[in-house]
PDB file of C-alpha atoms in Angstrom:
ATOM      1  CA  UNK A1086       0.000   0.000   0.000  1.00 70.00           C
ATOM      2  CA  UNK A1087       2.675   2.680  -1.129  1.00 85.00           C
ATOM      3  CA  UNK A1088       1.334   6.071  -1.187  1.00 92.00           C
ATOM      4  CA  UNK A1089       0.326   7.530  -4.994  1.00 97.00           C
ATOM      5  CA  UNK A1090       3.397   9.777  -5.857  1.00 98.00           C
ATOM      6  CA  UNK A1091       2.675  13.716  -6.091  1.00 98.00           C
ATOM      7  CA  UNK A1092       5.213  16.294  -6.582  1.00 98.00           C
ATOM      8  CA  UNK A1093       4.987  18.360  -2.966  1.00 97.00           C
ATOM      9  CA  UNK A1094       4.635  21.865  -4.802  1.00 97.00           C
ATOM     10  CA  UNK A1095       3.680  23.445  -7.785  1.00 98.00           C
ATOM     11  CA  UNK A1096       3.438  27.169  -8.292  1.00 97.00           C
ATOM     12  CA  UNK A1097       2.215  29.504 -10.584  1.00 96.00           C
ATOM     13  CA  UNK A1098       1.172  33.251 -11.315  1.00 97.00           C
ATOM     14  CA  UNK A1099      -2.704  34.181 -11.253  1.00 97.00           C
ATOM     15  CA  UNK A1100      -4.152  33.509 -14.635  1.00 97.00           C
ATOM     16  CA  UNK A1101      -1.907  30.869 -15.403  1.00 97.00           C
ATOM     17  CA  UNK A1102      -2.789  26.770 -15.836  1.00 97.00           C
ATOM     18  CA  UNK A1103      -0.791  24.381 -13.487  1.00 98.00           C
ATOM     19  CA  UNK A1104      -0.667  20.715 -13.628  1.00 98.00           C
ATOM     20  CA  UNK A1105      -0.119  18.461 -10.997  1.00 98.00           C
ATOM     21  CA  UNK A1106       0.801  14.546 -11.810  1.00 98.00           C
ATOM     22  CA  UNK A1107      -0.261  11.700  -9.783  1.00 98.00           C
ATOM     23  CA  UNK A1108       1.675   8.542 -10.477  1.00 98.00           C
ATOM     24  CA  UNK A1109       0.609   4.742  -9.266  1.00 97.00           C
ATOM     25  CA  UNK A1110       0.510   1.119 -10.566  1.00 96.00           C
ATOM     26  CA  UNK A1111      -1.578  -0.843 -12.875  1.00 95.00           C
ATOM     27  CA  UNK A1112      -2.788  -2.259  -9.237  1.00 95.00           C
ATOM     28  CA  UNK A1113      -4.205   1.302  -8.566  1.00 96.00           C
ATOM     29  CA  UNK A1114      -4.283   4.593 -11.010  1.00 97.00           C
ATOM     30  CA  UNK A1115      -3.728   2.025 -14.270  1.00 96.00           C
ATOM     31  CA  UNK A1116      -5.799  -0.398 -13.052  1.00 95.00           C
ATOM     32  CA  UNK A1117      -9.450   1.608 -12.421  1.00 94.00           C
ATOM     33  CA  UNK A1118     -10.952   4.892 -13.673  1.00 96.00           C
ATOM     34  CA  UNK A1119     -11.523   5.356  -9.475  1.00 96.00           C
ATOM     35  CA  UNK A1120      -9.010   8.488  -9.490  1.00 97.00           C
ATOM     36  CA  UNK A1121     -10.232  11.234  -7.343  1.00 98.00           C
ATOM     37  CA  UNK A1122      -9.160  14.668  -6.154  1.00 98.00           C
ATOM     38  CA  UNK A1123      -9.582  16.525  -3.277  1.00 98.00           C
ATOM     39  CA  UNK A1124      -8.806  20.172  -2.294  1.00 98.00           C
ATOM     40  CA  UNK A1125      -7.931  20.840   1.350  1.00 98.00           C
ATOM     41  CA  UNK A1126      -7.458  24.278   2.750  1.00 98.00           C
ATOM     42  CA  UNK A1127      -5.933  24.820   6.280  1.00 96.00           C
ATOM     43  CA  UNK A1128      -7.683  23.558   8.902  1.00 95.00           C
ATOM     44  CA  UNK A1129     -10.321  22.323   7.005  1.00 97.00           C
ATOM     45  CA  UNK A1130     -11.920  19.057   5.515  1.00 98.00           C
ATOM     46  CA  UNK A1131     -11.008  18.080   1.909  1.00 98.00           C
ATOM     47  CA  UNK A1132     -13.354  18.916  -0.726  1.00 98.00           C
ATOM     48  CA  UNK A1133     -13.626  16.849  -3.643  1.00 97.00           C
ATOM     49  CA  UNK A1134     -12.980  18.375  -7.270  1.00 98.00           C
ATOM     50  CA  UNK A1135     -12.610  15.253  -9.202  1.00 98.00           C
ATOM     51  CA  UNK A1136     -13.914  12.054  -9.528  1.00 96.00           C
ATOM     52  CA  UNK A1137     -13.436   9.060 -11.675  1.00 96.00           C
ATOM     53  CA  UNK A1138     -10.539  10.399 -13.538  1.00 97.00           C
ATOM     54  CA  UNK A1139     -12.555  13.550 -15.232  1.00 97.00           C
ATOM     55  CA  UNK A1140     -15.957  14.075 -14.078  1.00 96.00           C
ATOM     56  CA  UNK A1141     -16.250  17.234 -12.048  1.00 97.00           C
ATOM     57  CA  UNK A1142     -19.031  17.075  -8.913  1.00 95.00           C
ATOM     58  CA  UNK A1143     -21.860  19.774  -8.957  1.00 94.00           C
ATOM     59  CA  UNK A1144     -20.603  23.487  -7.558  1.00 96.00           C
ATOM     60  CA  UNK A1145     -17.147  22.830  -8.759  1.00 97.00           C
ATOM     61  CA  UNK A1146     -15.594  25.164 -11.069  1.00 97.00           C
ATOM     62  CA  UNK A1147     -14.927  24.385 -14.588  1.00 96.00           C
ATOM     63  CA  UNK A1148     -11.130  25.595 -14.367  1.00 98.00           C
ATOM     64  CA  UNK A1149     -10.429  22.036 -12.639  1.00 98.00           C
ATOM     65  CA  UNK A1150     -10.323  19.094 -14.777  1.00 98.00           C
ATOM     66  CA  UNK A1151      -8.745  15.705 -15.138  1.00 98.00           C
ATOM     67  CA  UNK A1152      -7.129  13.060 -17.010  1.00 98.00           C
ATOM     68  CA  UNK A1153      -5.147   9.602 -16.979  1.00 98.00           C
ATOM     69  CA  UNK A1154      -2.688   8.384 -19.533  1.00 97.00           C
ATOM     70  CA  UNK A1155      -1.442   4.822 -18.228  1.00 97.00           C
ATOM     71  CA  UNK A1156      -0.653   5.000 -14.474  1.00 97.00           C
ATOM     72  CA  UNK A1157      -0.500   8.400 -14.018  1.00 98.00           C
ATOM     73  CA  UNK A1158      -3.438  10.846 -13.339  1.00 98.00           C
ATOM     74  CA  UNK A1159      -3.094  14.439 -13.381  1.00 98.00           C
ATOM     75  CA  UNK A1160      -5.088  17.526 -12.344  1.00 98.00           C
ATOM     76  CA  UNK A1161      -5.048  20.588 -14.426  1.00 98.00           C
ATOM     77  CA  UNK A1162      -6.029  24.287 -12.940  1.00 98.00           C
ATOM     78  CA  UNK A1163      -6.433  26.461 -15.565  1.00 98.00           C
ATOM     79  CA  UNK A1164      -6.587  30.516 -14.899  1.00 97.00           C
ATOM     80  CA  UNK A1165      -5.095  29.896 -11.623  1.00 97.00           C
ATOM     81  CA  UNK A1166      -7.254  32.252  -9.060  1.00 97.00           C
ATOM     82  CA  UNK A1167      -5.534  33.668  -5.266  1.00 97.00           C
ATOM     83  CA  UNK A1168      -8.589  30.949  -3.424  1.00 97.00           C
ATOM     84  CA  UNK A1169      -7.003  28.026  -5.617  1.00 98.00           C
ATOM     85  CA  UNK A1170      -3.959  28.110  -3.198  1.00 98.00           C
ATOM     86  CA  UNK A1171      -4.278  24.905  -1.126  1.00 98.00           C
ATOM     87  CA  UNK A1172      -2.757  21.343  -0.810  1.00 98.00           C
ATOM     88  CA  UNK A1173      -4.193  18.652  -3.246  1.00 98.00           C
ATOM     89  CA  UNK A1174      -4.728  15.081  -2.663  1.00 98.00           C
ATOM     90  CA  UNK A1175      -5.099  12.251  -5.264  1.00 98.00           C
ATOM     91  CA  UNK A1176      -6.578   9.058  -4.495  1.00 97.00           C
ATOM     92  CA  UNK A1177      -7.284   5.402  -6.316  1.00 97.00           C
ATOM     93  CA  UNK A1178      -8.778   2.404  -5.215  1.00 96.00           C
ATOM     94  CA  UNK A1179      -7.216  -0.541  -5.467  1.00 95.00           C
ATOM     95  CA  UNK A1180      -7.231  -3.907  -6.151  1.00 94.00           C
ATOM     96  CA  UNK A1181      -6.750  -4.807  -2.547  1.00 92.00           C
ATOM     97  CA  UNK A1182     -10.124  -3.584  -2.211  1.00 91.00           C
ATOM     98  CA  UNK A1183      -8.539  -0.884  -0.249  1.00 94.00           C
ATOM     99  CA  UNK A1184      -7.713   3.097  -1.364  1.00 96.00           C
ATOM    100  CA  UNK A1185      -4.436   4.835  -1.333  1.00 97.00           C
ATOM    101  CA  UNK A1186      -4.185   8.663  -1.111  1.00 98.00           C
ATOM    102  CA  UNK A1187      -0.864  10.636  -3.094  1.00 98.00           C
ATOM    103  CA  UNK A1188       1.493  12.392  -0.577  1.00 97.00           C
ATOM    104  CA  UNK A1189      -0.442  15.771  -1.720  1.00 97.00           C
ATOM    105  CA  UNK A1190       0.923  18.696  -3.107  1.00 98.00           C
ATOM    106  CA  UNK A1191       0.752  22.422  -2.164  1.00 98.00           C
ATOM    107  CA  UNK A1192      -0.475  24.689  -4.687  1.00 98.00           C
ATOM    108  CA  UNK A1193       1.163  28.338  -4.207  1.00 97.00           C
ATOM    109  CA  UNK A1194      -0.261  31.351  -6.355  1.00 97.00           C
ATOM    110  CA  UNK A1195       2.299  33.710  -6.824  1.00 94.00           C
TER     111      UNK A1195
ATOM    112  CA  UNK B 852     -28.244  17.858   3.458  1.00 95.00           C
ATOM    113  CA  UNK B 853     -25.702  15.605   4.274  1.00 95.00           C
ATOM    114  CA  UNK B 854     -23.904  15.831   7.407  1.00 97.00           C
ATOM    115  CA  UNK B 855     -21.190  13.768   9.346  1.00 98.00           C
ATOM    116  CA  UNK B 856     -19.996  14.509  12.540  1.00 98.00           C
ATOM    117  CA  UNK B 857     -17.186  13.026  14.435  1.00 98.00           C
ATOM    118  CA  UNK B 858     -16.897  12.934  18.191  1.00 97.00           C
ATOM    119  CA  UNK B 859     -14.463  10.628  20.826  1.00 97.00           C
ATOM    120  CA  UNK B 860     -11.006  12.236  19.582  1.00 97.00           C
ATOM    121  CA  UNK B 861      -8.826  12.819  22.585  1.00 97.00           C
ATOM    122  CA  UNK B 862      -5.697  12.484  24.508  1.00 98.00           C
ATOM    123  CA  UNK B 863      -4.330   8.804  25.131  1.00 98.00           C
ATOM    124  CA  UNK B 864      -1.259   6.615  26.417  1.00 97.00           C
ATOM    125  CA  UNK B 865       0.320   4.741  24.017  1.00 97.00           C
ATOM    126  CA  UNK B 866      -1.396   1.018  24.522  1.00 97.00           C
ATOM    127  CA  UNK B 867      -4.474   2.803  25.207  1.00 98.00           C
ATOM    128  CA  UNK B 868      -7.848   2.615  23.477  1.00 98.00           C
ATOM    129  CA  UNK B 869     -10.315   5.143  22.316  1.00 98.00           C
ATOM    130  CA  UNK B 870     -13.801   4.175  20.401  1.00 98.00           C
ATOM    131  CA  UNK B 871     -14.804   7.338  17.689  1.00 98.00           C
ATOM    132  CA  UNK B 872     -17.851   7.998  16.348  1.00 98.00           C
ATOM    133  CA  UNK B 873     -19.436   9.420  13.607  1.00 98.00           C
ATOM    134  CA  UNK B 874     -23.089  10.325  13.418  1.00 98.00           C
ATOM    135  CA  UNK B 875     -24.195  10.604   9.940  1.00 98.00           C
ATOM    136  CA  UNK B 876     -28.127  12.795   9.015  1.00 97.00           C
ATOM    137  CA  UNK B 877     -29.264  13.400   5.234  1.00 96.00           C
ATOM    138  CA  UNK B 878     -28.452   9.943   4.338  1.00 94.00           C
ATOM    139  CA  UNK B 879     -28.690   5.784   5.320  1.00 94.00           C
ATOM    140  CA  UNK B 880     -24.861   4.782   6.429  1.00 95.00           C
ATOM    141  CA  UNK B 881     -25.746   1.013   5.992  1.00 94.00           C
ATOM    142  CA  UNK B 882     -25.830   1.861   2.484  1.00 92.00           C
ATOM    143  CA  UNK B 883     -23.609   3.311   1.780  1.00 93.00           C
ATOM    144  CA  UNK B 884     -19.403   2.504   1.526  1.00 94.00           C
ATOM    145  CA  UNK B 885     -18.118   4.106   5.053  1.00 96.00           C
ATOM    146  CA  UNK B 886     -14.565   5.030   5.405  1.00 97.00           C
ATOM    147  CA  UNK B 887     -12.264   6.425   7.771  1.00 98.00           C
ATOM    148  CA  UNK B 888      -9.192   8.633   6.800  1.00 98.00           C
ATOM    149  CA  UNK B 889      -6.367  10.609   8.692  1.00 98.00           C
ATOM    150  CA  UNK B 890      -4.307  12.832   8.836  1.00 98.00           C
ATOM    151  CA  UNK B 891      -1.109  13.507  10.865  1.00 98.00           C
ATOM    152  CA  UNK B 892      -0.052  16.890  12.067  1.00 97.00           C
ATOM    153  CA  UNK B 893       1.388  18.565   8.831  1.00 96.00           C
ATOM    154  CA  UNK B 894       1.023  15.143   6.994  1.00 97.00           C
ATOM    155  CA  UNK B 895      -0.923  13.878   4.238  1.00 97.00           C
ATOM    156  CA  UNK B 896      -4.266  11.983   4.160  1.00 98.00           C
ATOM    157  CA  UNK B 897      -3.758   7.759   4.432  1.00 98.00           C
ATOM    158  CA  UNK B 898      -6.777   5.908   4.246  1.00 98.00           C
ATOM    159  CA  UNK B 899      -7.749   4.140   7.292  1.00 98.00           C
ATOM    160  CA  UNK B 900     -10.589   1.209   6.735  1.00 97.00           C
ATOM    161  CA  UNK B 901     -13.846   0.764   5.081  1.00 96.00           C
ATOM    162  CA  UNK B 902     -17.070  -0.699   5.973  1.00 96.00           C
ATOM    163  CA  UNK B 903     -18.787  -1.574   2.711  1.00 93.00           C
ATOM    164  CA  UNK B 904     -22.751  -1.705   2.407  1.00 90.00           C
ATOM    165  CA  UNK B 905     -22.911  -5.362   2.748  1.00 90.00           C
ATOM    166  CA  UNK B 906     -20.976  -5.303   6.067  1.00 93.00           C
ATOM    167  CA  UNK B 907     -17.186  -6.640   4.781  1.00 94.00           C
ATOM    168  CA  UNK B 908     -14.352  -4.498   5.980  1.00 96.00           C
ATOM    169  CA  UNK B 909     -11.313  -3.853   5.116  1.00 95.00           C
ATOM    170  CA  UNK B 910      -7.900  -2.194   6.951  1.00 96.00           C
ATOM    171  CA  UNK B 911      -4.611  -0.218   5.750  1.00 96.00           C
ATOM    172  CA  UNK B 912      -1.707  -2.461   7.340  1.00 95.00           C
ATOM    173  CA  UNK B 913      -0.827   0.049   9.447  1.00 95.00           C
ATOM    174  CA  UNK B 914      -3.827  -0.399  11.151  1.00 97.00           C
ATOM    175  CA  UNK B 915      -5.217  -4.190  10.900  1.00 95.00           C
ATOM    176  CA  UNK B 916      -5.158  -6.018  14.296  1.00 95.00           C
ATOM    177  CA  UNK B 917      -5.641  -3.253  15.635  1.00 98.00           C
ATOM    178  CA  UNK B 918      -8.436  -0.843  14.399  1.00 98.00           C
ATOM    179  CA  UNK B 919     -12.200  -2.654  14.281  1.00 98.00           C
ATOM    180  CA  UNK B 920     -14.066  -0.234  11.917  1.00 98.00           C
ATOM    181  CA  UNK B 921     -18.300  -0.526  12.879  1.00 98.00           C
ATOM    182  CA  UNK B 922     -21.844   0.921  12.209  1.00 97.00           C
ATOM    183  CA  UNK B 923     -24.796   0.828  14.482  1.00 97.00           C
ATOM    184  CA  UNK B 924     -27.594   1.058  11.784  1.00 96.00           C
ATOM    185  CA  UNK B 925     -30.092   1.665  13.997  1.00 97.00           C
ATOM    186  CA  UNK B 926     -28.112   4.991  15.130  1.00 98.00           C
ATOM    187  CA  UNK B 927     -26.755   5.477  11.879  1.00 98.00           C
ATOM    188  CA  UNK B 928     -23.466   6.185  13.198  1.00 98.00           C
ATOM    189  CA  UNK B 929     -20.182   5.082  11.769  1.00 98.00           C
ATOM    190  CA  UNK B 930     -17.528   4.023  14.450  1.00 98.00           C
ATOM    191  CA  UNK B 931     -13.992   3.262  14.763  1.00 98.00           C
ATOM    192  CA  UNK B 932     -12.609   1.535  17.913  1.00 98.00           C
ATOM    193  CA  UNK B 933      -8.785   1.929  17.889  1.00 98.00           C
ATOM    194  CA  UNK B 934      -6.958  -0.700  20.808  1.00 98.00           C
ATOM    195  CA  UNK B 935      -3.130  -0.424  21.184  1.00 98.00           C
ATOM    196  CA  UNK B 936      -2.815   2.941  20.243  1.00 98.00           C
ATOM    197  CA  UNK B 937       0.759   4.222  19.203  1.00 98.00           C
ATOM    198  CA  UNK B 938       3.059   7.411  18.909  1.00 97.00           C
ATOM    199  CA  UNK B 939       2.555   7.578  15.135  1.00 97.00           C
ATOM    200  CA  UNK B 940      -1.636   6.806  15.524  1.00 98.00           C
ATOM    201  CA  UNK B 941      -1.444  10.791  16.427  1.00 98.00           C
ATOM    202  CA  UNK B 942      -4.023  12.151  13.751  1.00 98.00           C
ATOM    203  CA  UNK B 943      -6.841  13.921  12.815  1.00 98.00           C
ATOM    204  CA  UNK B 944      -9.678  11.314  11.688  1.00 98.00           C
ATOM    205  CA  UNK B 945     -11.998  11.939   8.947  1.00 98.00           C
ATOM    206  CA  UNK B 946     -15.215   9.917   8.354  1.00 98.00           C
ATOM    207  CA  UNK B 947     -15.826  10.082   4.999  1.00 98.00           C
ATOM    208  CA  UNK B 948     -18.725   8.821   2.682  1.00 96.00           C
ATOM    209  CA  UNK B 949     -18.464   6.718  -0.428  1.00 94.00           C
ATOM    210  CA  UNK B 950     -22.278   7.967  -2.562  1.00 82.00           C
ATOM    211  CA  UNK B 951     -24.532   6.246  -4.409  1.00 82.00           C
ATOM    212  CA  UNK B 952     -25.310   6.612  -8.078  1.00 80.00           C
ATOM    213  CA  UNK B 953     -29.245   7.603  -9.119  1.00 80.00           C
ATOM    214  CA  UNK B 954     -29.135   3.584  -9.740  1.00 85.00           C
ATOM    215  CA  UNK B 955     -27.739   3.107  -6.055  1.00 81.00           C
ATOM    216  CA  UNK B 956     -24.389   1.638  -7.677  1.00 85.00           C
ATOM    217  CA  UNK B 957     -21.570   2.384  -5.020  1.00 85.00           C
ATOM    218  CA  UNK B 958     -19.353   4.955  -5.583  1.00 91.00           C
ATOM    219  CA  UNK B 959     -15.572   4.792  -5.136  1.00 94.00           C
ATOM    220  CA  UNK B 960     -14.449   8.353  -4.415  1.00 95.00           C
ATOM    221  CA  UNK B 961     -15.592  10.357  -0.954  1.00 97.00           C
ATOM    222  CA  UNK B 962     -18.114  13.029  -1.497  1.00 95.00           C
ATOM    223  CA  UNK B 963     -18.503  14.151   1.778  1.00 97.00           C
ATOM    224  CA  UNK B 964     -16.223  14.317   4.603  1.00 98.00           C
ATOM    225  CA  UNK B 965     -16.649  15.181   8.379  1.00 98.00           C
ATOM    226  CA  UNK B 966     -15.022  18.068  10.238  1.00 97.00           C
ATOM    227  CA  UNK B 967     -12.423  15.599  12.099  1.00 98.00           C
ATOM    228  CA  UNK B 968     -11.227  14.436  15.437  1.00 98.00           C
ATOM    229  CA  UNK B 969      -8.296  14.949  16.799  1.00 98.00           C
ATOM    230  CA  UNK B 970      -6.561  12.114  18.563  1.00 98.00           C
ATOM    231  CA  UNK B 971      -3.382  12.527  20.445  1.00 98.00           C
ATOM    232  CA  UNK B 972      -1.334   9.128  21.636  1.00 98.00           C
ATOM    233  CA  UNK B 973       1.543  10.617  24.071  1.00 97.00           C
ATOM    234  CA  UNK B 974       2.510   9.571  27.587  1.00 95.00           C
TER     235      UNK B 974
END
């Protein structure tokens, strides 16, 4: 059950479209479209912003979207806004029947 | 609405025990997939256990043995009763729900989360 592997930071200016990778096994990210992202603030619960690879849940913006190329998901944020600075968390299930998280990365607006 | 709401975080010796709950409104926890994830001070999230709708569990390693993951339908509250706590057990815990589809397929992401509690395992 190794953690998914996430860069720990990504930065960019306001306006601006930052990816962030999320790399696993054919036993996790390869193996299902069960990829999920979460948002978490300080202090606060995560919030999911992705689910199933792609599929945004209602209230979410549209500036967040997703994808998966073999075992590696990503999250894009497209015209990066100030309130998109936060730490984000991949997930997969697995084929332990289990779910693994990423190490998360922090998400700095310059 | 939805709601989940975690209470029985404390303070602890390691060896100790401590029983959380998780009272769930808005929705029926029995079925439903129930899970339980943490978070360490300044750490990421790890996934803890799951309680699936048909009653099977299942545990991270770090936790089997040890951790008993529950529901009390009748209550429709979610527990987690941790037994030889340890140093590194220190978290925040997060009950989290798996949905439903309109067809009442499970889901496999967590759509709604609790506010967390903490628990601290220090002598």
């Amino acid at each position: 059950q190794s953690a998914l592997t996430q860069p720990a930071s990504v930065s960019g200016s306001p306006g601006q479209s930052i990816t962030i990778s999320c790399t696993g096994t054919s036993s996790d990210v390869g193996g299902y479209n069960f990829v999920s992202w979460y948002q978490q603030h300080p202090g606060k619960a995560p919030k999911l912003m992705i689910y199933e690879v792609s599929n945004r849940p209602s209230g979410v913006s549209n500036r967040f979207s997703g994808s998966k190329s073999g075992n590696t998901a990503s999250l894009t944020i497209s015209g990066l806004q100030a309130e998109d600075e936060a730490d984000y968390y991949c997930d997969s299930y697995t084929s332990s029947s289990t779910w693994v998280f990423g190490g998360g990365t922090k998400v700095t607006v310059l | 609405e939805v709601q989940l709401v975690e209470s029985g975080g404390g303070l602890v010796q390691p060896g100790g025990s401590l029983r959380l709950s998780c009272a769930a409104s808005g929705f029926t926890v029995s079925s439903n997939y129930m899970s339980w994830v943490r978070q360490a001070p300044g750490k990421g999230l790890e996934w803890v256990s799951v309680i699936y709708s048909g009653g099977t569990t299942s545990y991270a390693d770090s936790v089997k043995v040890r951790f008993t993951i529950s529901r009390d339908n009748s209550k429709n509250t979610l527990y987690l009763q941790m037994n030889s706590l340890r140093a590194e057990d220190t978290a925040v815990y997060y009950c989290a729900r798996s949905g439903l589809t309109t067809f009442g397929v499970p889901r496999y992401y967590f759509d709604y989360w609790g506010q967390g509690t903490l628990v601290t395992v220090s002598s």
